[in-house]
PDB file of C-alpha atoms in Angstrom:
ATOM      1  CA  UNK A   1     -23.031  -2.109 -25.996  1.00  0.00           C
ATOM      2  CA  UNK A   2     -20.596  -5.218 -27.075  1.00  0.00           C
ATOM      3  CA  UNK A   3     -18.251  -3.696 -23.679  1.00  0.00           C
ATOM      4  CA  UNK A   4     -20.998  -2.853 -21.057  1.00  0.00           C
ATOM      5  CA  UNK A   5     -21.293  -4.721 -17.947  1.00  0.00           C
ATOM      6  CA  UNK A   6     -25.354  -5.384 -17.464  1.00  0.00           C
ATOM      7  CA  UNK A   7     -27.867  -2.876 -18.718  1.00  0.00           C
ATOM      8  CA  UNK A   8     -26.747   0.613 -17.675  1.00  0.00           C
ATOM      9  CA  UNK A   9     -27.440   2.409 -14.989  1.00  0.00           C
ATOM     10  CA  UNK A  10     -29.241   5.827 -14.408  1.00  0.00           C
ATOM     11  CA  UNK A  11     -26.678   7.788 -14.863  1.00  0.00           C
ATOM     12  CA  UNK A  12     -23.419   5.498 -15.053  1.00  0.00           C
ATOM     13  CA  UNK A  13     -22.230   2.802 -17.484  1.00  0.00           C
ATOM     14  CA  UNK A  14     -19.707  -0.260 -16.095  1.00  0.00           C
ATOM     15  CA  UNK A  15     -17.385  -1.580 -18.457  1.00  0.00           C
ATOM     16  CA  UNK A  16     -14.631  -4.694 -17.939  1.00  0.00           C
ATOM     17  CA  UNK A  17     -11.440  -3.806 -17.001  1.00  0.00           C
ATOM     18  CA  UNK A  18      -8.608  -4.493 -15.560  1.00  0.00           C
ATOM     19  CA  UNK A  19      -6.474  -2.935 -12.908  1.00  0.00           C
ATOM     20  CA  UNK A  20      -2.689  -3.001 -12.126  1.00  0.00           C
ATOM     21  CA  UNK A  21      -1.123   0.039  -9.266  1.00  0.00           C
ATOM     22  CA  UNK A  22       2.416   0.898  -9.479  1.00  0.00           C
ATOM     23  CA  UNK A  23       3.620   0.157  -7.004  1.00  0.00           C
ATOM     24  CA  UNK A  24       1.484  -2.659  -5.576  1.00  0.00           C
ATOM     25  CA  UNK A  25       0.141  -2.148  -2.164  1.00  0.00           C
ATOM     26  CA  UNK A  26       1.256  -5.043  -0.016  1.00  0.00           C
ATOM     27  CA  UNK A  27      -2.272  -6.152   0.782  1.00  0.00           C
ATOM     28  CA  UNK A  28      -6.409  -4.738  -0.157  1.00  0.00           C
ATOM     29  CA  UNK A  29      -7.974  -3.462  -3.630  1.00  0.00           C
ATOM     30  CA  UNK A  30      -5.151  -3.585  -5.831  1.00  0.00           C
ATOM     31  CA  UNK A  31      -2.414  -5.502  -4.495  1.00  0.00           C
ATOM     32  CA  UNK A  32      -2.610  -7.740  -7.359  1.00  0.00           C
ATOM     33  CA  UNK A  33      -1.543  -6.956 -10.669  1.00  0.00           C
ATOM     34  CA  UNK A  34      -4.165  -7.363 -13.925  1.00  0.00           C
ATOM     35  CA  UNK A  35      -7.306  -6.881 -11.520  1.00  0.00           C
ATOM     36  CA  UNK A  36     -10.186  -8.088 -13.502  1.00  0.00           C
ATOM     37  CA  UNK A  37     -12.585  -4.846 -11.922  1.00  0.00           C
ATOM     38  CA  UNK A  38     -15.329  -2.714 -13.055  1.00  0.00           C
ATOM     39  CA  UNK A  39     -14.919   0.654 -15.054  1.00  0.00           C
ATOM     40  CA  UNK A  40     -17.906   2.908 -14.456  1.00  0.00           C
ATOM     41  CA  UNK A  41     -18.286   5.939 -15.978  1.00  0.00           C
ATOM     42  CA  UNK A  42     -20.539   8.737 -15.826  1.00  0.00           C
ATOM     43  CA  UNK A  43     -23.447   9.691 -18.370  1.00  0.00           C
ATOM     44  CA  UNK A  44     -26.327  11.934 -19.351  1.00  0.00           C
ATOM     45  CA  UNK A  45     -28.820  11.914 -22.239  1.00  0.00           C
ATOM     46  CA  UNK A  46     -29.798  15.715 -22.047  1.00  0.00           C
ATOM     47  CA  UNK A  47     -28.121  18.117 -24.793  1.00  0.00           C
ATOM     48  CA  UNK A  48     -28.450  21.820 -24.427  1.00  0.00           C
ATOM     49  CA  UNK A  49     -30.292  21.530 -21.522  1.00  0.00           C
ATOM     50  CA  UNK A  50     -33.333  19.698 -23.458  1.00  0.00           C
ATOM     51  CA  UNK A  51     -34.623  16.129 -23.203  1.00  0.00           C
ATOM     52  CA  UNK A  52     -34.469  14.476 -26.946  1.00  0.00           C
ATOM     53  CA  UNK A  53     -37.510  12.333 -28.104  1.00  0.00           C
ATOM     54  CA  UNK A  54     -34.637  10.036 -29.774  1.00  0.00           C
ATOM     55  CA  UNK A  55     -33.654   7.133 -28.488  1.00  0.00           C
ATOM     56  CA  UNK A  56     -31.428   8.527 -25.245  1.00  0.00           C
ATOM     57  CA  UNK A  57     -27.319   8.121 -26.011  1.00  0.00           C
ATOM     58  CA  UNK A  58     -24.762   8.153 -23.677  1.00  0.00           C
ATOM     59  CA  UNK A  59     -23.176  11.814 -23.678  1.00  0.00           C
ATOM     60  CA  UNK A  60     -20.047  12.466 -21.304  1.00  0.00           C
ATOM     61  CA  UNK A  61     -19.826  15.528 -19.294  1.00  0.00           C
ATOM     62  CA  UNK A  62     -16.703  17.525 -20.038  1.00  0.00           C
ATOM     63  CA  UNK A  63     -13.914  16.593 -17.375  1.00  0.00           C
ATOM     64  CA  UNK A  64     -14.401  19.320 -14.936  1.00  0.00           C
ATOM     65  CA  UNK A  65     -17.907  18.243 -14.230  1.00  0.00           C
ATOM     66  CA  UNK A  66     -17.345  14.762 -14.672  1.00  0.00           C
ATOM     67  CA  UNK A  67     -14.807  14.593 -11.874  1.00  0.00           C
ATOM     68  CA  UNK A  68     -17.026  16.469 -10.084  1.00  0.00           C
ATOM     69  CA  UNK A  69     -20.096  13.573 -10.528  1.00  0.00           C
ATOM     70  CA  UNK A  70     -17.832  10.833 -10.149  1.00  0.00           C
ATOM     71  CA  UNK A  71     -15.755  12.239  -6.862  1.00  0.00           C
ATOM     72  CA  UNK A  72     -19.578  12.137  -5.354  1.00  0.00           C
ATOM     73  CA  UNK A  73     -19.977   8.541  -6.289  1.00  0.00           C
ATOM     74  CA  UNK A  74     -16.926   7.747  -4.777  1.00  0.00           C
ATOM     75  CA  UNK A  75     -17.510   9.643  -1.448  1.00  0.00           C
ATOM     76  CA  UNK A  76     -20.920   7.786  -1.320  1.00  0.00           C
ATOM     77  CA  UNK A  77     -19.176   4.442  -1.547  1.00  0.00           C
ATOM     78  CA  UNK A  78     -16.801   5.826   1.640  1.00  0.00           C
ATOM     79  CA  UNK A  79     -19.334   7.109   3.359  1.00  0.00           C
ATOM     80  CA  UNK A  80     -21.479   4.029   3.091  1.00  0.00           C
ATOM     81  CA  UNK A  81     -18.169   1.509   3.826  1.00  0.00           C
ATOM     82  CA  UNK A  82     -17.665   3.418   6.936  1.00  0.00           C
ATOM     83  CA  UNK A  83     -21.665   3.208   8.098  1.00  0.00           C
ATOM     84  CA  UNK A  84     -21.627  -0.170   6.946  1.00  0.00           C
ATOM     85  CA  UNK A  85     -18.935  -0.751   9.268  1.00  0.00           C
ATOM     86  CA  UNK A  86     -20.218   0.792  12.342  1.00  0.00           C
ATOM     87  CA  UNK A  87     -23.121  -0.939  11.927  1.00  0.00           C
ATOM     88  CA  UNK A  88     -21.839  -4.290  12.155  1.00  0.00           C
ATOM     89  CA  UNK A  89     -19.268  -2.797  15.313  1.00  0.00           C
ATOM     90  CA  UNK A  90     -22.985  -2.078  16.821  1.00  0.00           C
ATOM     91  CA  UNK A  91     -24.194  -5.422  16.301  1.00  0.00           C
ATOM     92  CA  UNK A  92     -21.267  -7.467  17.436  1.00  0.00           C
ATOM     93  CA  UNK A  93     -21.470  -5.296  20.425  1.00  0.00           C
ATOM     94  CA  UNK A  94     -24.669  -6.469  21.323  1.00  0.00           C
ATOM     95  CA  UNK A  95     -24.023 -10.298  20.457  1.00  0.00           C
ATOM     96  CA  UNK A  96     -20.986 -10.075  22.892  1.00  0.00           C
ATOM     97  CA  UNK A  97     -23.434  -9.214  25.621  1.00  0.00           C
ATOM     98  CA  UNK A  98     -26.213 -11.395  25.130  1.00  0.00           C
ATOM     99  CA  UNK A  99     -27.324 -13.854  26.907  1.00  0.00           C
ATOM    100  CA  UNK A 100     -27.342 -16.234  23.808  1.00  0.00           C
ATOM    101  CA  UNK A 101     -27.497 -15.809  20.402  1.00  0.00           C
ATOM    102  CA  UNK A 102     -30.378 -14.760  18.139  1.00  0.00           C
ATOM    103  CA  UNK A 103     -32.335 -17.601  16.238  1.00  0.00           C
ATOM    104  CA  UNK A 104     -31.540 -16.425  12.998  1.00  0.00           C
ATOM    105  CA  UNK A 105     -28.056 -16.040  11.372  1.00  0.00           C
ATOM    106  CA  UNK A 106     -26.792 -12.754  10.713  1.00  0.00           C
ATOM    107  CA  UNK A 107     -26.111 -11.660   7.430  1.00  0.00           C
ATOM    108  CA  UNK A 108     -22.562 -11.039   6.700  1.00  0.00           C
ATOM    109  CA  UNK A 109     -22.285  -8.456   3.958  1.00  0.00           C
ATOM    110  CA  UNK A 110     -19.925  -5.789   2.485  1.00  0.00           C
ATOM    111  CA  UNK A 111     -19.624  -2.964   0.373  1.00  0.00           C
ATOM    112  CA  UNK A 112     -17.176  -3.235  -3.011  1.00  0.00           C
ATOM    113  CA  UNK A 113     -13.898  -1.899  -2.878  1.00  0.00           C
ATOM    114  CA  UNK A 114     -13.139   0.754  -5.053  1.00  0.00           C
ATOM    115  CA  UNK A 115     -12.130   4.169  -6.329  1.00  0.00           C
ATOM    116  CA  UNK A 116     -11.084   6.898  -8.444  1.00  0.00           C
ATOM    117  CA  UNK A 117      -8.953   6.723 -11.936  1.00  0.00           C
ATOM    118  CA  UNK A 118      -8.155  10.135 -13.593  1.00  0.00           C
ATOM    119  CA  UNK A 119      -7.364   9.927 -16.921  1.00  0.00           C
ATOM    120  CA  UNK A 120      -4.056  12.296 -18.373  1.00  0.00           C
ATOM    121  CA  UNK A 121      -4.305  13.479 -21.707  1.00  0.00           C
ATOM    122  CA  UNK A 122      -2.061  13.839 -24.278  1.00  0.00           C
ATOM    123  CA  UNK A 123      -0.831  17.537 -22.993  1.00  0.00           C
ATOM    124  CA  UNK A 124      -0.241  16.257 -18.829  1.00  0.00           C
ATOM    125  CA  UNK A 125      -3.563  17.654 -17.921  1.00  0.00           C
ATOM    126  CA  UNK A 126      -5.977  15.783 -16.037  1.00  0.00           C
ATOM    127  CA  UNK A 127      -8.768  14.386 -18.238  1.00  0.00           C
ATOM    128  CA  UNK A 128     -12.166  12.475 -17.651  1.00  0.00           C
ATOM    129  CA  UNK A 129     -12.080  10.068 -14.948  1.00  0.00           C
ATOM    130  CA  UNK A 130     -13.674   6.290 -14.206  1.00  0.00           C
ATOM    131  CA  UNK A 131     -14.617   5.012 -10.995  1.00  0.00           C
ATOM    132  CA  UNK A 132     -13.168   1.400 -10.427  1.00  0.00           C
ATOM    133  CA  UNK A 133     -14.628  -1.164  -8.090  1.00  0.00           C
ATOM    134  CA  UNK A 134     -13.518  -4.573  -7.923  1.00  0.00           C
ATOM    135  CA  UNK A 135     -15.330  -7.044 -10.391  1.00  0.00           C
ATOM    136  CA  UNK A 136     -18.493  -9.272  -8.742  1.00  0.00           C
ATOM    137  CA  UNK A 137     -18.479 -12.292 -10.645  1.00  0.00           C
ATOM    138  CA  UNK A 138     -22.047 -13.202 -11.460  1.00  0.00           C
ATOM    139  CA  UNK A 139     -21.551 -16.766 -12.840  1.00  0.00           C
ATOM    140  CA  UNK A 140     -20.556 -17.248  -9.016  1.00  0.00           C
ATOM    141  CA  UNK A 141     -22.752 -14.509  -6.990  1.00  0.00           C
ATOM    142  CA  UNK A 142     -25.707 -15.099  -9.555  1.00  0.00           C
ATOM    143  CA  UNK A 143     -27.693 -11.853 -10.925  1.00  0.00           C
ATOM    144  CA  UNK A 144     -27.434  -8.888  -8.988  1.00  0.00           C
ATOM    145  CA  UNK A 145     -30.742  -8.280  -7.021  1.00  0.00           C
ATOM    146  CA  UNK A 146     -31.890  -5.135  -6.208  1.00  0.00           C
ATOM    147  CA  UNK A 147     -33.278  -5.153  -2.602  1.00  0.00           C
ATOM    148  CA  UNK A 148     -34.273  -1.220  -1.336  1.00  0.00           C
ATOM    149  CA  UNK A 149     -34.823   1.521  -3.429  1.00  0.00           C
ATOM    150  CA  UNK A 150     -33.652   5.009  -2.456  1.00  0.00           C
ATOM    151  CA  UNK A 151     -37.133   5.878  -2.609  1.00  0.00           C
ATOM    152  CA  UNK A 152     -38.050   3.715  -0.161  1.00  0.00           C
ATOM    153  CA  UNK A 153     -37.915   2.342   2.892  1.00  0.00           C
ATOM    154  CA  UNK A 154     -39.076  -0.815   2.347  1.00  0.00           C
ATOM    155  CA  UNK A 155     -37.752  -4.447   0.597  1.00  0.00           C
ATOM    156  CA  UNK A 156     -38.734  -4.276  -2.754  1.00  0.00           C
ATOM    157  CA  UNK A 157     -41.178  -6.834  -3.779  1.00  0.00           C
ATOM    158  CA  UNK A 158     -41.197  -9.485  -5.456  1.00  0.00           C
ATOM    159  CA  UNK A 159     -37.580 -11.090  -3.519  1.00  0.00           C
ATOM    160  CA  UNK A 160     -37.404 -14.531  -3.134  1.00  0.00           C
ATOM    161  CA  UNK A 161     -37.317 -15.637   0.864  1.00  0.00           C
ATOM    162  CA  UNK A 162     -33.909 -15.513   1.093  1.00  0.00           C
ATOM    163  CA  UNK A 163     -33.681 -11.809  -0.775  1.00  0.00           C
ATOM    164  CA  UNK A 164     -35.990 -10.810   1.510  1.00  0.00           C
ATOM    165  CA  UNK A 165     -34.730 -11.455   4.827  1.00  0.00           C
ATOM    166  CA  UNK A 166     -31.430  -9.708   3.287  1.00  0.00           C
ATOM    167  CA  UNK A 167     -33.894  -7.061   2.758  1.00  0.00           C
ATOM    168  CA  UNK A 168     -35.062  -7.102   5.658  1.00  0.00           C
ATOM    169  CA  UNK A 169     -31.529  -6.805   7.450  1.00  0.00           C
ATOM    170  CA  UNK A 170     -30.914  -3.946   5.524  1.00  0.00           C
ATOM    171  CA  UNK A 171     -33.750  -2.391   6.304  1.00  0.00           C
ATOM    172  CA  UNK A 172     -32.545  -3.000   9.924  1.00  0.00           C
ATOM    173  CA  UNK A 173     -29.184  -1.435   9.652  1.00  0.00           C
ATOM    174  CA  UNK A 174     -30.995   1.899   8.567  1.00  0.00           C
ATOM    175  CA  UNK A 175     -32.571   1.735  11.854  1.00  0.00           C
ATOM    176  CA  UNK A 176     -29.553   1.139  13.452  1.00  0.00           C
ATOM    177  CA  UNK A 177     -27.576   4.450  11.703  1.00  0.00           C
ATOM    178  CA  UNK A 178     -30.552   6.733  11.953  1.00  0.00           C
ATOM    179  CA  UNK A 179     -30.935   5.858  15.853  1.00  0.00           C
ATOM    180  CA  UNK A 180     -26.700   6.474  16.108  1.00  0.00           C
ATOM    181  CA  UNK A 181     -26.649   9.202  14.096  1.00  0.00           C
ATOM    182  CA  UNK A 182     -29.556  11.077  15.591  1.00  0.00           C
ATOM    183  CA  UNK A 183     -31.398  10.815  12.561  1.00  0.00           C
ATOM    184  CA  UNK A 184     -28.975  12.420  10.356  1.00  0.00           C
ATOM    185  CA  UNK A 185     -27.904   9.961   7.342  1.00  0.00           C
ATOM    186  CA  UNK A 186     -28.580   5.879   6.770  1.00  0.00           C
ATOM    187  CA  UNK A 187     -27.742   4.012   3.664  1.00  0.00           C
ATOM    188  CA  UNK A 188     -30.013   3.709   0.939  1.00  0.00           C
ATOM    189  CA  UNK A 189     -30.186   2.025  -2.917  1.00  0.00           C
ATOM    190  CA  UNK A 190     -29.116  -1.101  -1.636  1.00  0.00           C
ATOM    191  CA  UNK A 191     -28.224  -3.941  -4.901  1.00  0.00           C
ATOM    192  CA  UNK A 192     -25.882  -6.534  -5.248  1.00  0.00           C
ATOM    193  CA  UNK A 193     -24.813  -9.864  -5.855  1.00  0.00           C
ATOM    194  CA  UNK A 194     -23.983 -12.859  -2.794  1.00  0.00           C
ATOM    195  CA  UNK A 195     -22.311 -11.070  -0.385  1.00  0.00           C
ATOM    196  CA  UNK A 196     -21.290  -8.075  -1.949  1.00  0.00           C
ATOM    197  CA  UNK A 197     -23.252  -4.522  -2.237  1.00  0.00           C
ATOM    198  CA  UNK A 198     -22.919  -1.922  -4.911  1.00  0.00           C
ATOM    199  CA  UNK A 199     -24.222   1.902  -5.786  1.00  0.00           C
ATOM    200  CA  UNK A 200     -24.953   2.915  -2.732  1.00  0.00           C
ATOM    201  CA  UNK A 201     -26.714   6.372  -1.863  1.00  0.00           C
ATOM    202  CA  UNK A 202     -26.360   8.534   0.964  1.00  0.00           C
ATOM    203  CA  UNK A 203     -29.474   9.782   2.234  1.00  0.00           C
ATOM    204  CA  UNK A 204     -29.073  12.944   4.672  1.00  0.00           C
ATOM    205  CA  UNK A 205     -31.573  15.102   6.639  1.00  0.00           C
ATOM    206  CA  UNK A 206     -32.306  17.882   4.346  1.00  0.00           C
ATOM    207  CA  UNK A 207     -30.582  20.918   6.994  1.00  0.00           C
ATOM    208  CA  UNK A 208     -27.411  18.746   5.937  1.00  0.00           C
ATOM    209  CA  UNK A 209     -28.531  18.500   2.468  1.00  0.00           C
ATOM    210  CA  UNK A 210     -28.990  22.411   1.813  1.00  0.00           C
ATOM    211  CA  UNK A 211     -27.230  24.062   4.863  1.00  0.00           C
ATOM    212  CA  UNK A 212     -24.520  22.877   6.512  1.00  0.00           C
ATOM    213  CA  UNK A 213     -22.515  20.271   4.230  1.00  0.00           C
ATOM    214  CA  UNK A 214     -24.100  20.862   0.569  1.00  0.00           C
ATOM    215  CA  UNK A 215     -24.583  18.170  -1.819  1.00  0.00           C
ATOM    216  CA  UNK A 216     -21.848  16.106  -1.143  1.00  0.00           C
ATOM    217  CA  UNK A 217     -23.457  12.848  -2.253  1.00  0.00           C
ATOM    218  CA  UNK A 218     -25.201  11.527  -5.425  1.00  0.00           C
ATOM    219  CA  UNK A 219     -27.532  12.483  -7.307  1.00  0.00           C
ATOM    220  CA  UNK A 220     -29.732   9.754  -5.283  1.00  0.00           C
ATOM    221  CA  UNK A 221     -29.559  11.848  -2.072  1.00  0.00           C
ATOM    222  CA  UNK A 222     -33.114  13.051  -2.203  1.00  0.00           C
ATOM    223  CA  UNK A 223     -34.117  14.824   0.655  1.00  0.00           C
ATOM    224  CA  UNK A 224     -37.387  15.366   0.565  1.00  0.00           C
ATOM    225  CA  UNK A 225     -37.950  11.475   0.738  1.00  0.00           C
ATOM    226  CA  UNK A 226     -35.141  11.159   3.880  1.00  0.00           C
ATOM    227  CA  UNK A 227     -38.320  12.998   5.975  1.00  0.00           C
ATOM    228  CA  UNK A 228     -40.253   9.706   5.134  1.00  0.00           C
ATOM    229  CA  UNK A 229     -38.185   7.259   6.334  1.00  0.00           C
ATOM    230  CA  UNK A 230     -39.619   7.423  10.469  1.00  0.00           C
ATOM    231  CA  UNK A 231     -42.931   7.090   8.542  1.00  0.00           C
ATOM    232  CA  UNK A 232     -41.920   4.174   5.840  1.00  0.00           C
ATOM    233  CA  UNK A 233     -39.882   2.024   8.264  1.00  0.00           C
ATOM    234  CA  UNK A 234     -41.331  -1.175   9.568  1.00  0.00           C
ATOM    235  CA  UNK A 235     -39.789  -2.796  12.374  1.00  0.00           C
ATOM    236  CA  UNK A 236     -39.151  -6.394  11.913  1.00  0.00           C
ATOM    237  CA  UNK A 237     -36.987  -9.626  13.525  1.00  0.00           C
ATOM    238  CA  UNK A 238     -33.896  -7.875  13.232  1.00  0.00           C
ATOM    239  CA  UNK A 239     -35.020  -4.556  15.096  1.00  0.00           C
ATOM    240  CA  UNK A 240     -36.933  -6.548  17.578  1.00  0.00           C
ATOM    241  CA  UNK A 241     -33.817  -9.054  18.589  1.00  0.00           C
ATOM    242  CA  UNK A 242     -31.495  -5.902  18.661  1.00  0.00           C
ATOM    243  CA  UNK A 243     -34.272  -3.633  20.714  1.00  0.00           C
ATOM    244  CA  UNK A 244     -34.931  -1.379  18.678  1.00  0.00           C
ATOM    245  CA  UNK A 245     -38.527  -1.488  18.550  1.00  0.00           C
ATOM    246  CA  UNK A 246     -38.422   0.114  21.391  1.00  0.00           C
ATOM    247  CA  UNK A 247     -36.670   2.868  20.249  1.00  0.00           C
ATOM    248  CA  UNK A 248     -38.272   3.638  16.953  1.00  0.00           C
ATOM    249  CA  UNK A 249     -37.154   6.382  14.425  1.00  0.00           C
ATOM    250  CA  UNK A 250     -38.469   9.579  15.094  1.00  0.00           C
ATOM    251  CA  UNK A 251     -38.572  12.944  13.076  1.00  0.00           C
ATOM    252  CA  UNK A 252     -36.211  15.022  13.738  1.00  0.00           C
ATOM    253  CA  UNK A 253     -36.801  18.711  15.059  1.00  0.00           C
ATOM    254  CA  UNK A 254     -35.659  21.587  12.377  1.00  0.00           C
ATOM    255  CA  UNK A 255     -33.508  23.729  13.870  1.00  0.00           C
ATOM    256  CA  UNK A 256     -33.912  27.606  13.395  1.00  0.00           C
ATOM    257  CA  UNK A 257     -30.773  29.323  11.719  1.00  0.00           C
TER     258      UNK A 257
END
């Protein structure tokens, strides 16, 4: 407990640590050396497929399966990066042909850089792995604030003003990638400190989920709740500026195998 970073998480612990790639990259995560970043790593408390009544400890998964858990985290983070990034190419798209500007400011946010470290034991083989993301400093971000839950679709109360109209954006861009995906995935678990965003989750449309790609995401993905979302989502400032009111999210249509 004397190395974690915060309280843990559901299933992941984040330790200090610090990062140096040989070679450096020229520029991006990494291209300095001694990287102050964060070290997560994954966790369970079940043993022998039972639930203790103890006080829950952190037990690692044997390296096969905790490469497998932590290779989802990290496609979640790419996968949300890359939304995250056509969202905003959406948005700008629409500022450039406006007539003038919205009367709010648009939050400018991003997702952590990171990845995965595999570990090499003592014999060459590959080990346990870690996945590093670059350090938020929270003496200048402040605490991180958790602002959607993946079970929901809406801000989570109790936000300050200014949390909430992040919220609220957020809540927005799910809008956005449902409507441009054809209400296939959006972003989900959104937390995080200033500008920065952390954890995400990956929420797909359950034919995805159990069909056609598997369970490529976390275990956060929860289908059943992705149905919800048309349901849950409440339009707001951001949805009405961009016109998307007008074009609300709708269920989508099961197709028959």
């Amino acid at each position: 407990s004397n190395h974690l970073l915060g309280a843990p998480g559901a299933f992941k612990t984040a330790h200090p640590g610090e990062l140096t790639l040989q070679p450096l990259p020229d520029s991006g995560f990494g291209s300095t050396s001694n990287l102050n970043v964060a070290a997560k790593h994954i966790y369970h408390t079940k043993k022998h497929g039972k639930v203790s009544s103890k006080p829950p400890k952190f037990l690692r998964y044997p390296p096969p399966d905790e490469i497998r858990h932590s290779t989802k985290e990290g496609q979640a983070l790419y996968w949300a990066t890359s939304l995250h990034m056509f969202t905003y190419t959406y948005i700008n798209k629409v500022l450039g042909k406006a007539p003038a500007p919205p009367p709010f400011n648009i939050p400018q946010l991003q997702w952590v850089r990171g990845g995965i470290a595999f570990t090499i034991q003592q014999d060459g083989r590959r080990g346990g792995c870690y996945i590093i993301e670059e350090l938020v400093d929270s003496s200048k971000y402040g605490p991180f604030i958790k602002y959607i839950h993946n079970s929901s679709a809406t801000p989570v109360e109790g936000l300050s003003a200014s949390e909430t109209d992040i919220a609220l954006f957020l809540c927005f861009t799910q809008h956005v990638q449902w409507n441009k995906t054809g209400g296939q995935v959006f972003i989900s678990d959104f937390q995080g400190a200033g500008p920065f965003l952390s954890d995400p989750q990956i929420m797909t449309h359950p034919q995805n989920f159990y069909r056609s790609v598997g369970n490529i995401f976390c275990d956060g993905n929860v289908p059943e709740l992705f149905d919800q979302f048309p349901n849950q989502h409440t339009c707001n400032k951001y949805c009405d500026w961009f016109d998307l009111t007008s074009h609300p999210p709708t269920p989508m249509i099961a197709q028959s195998d």
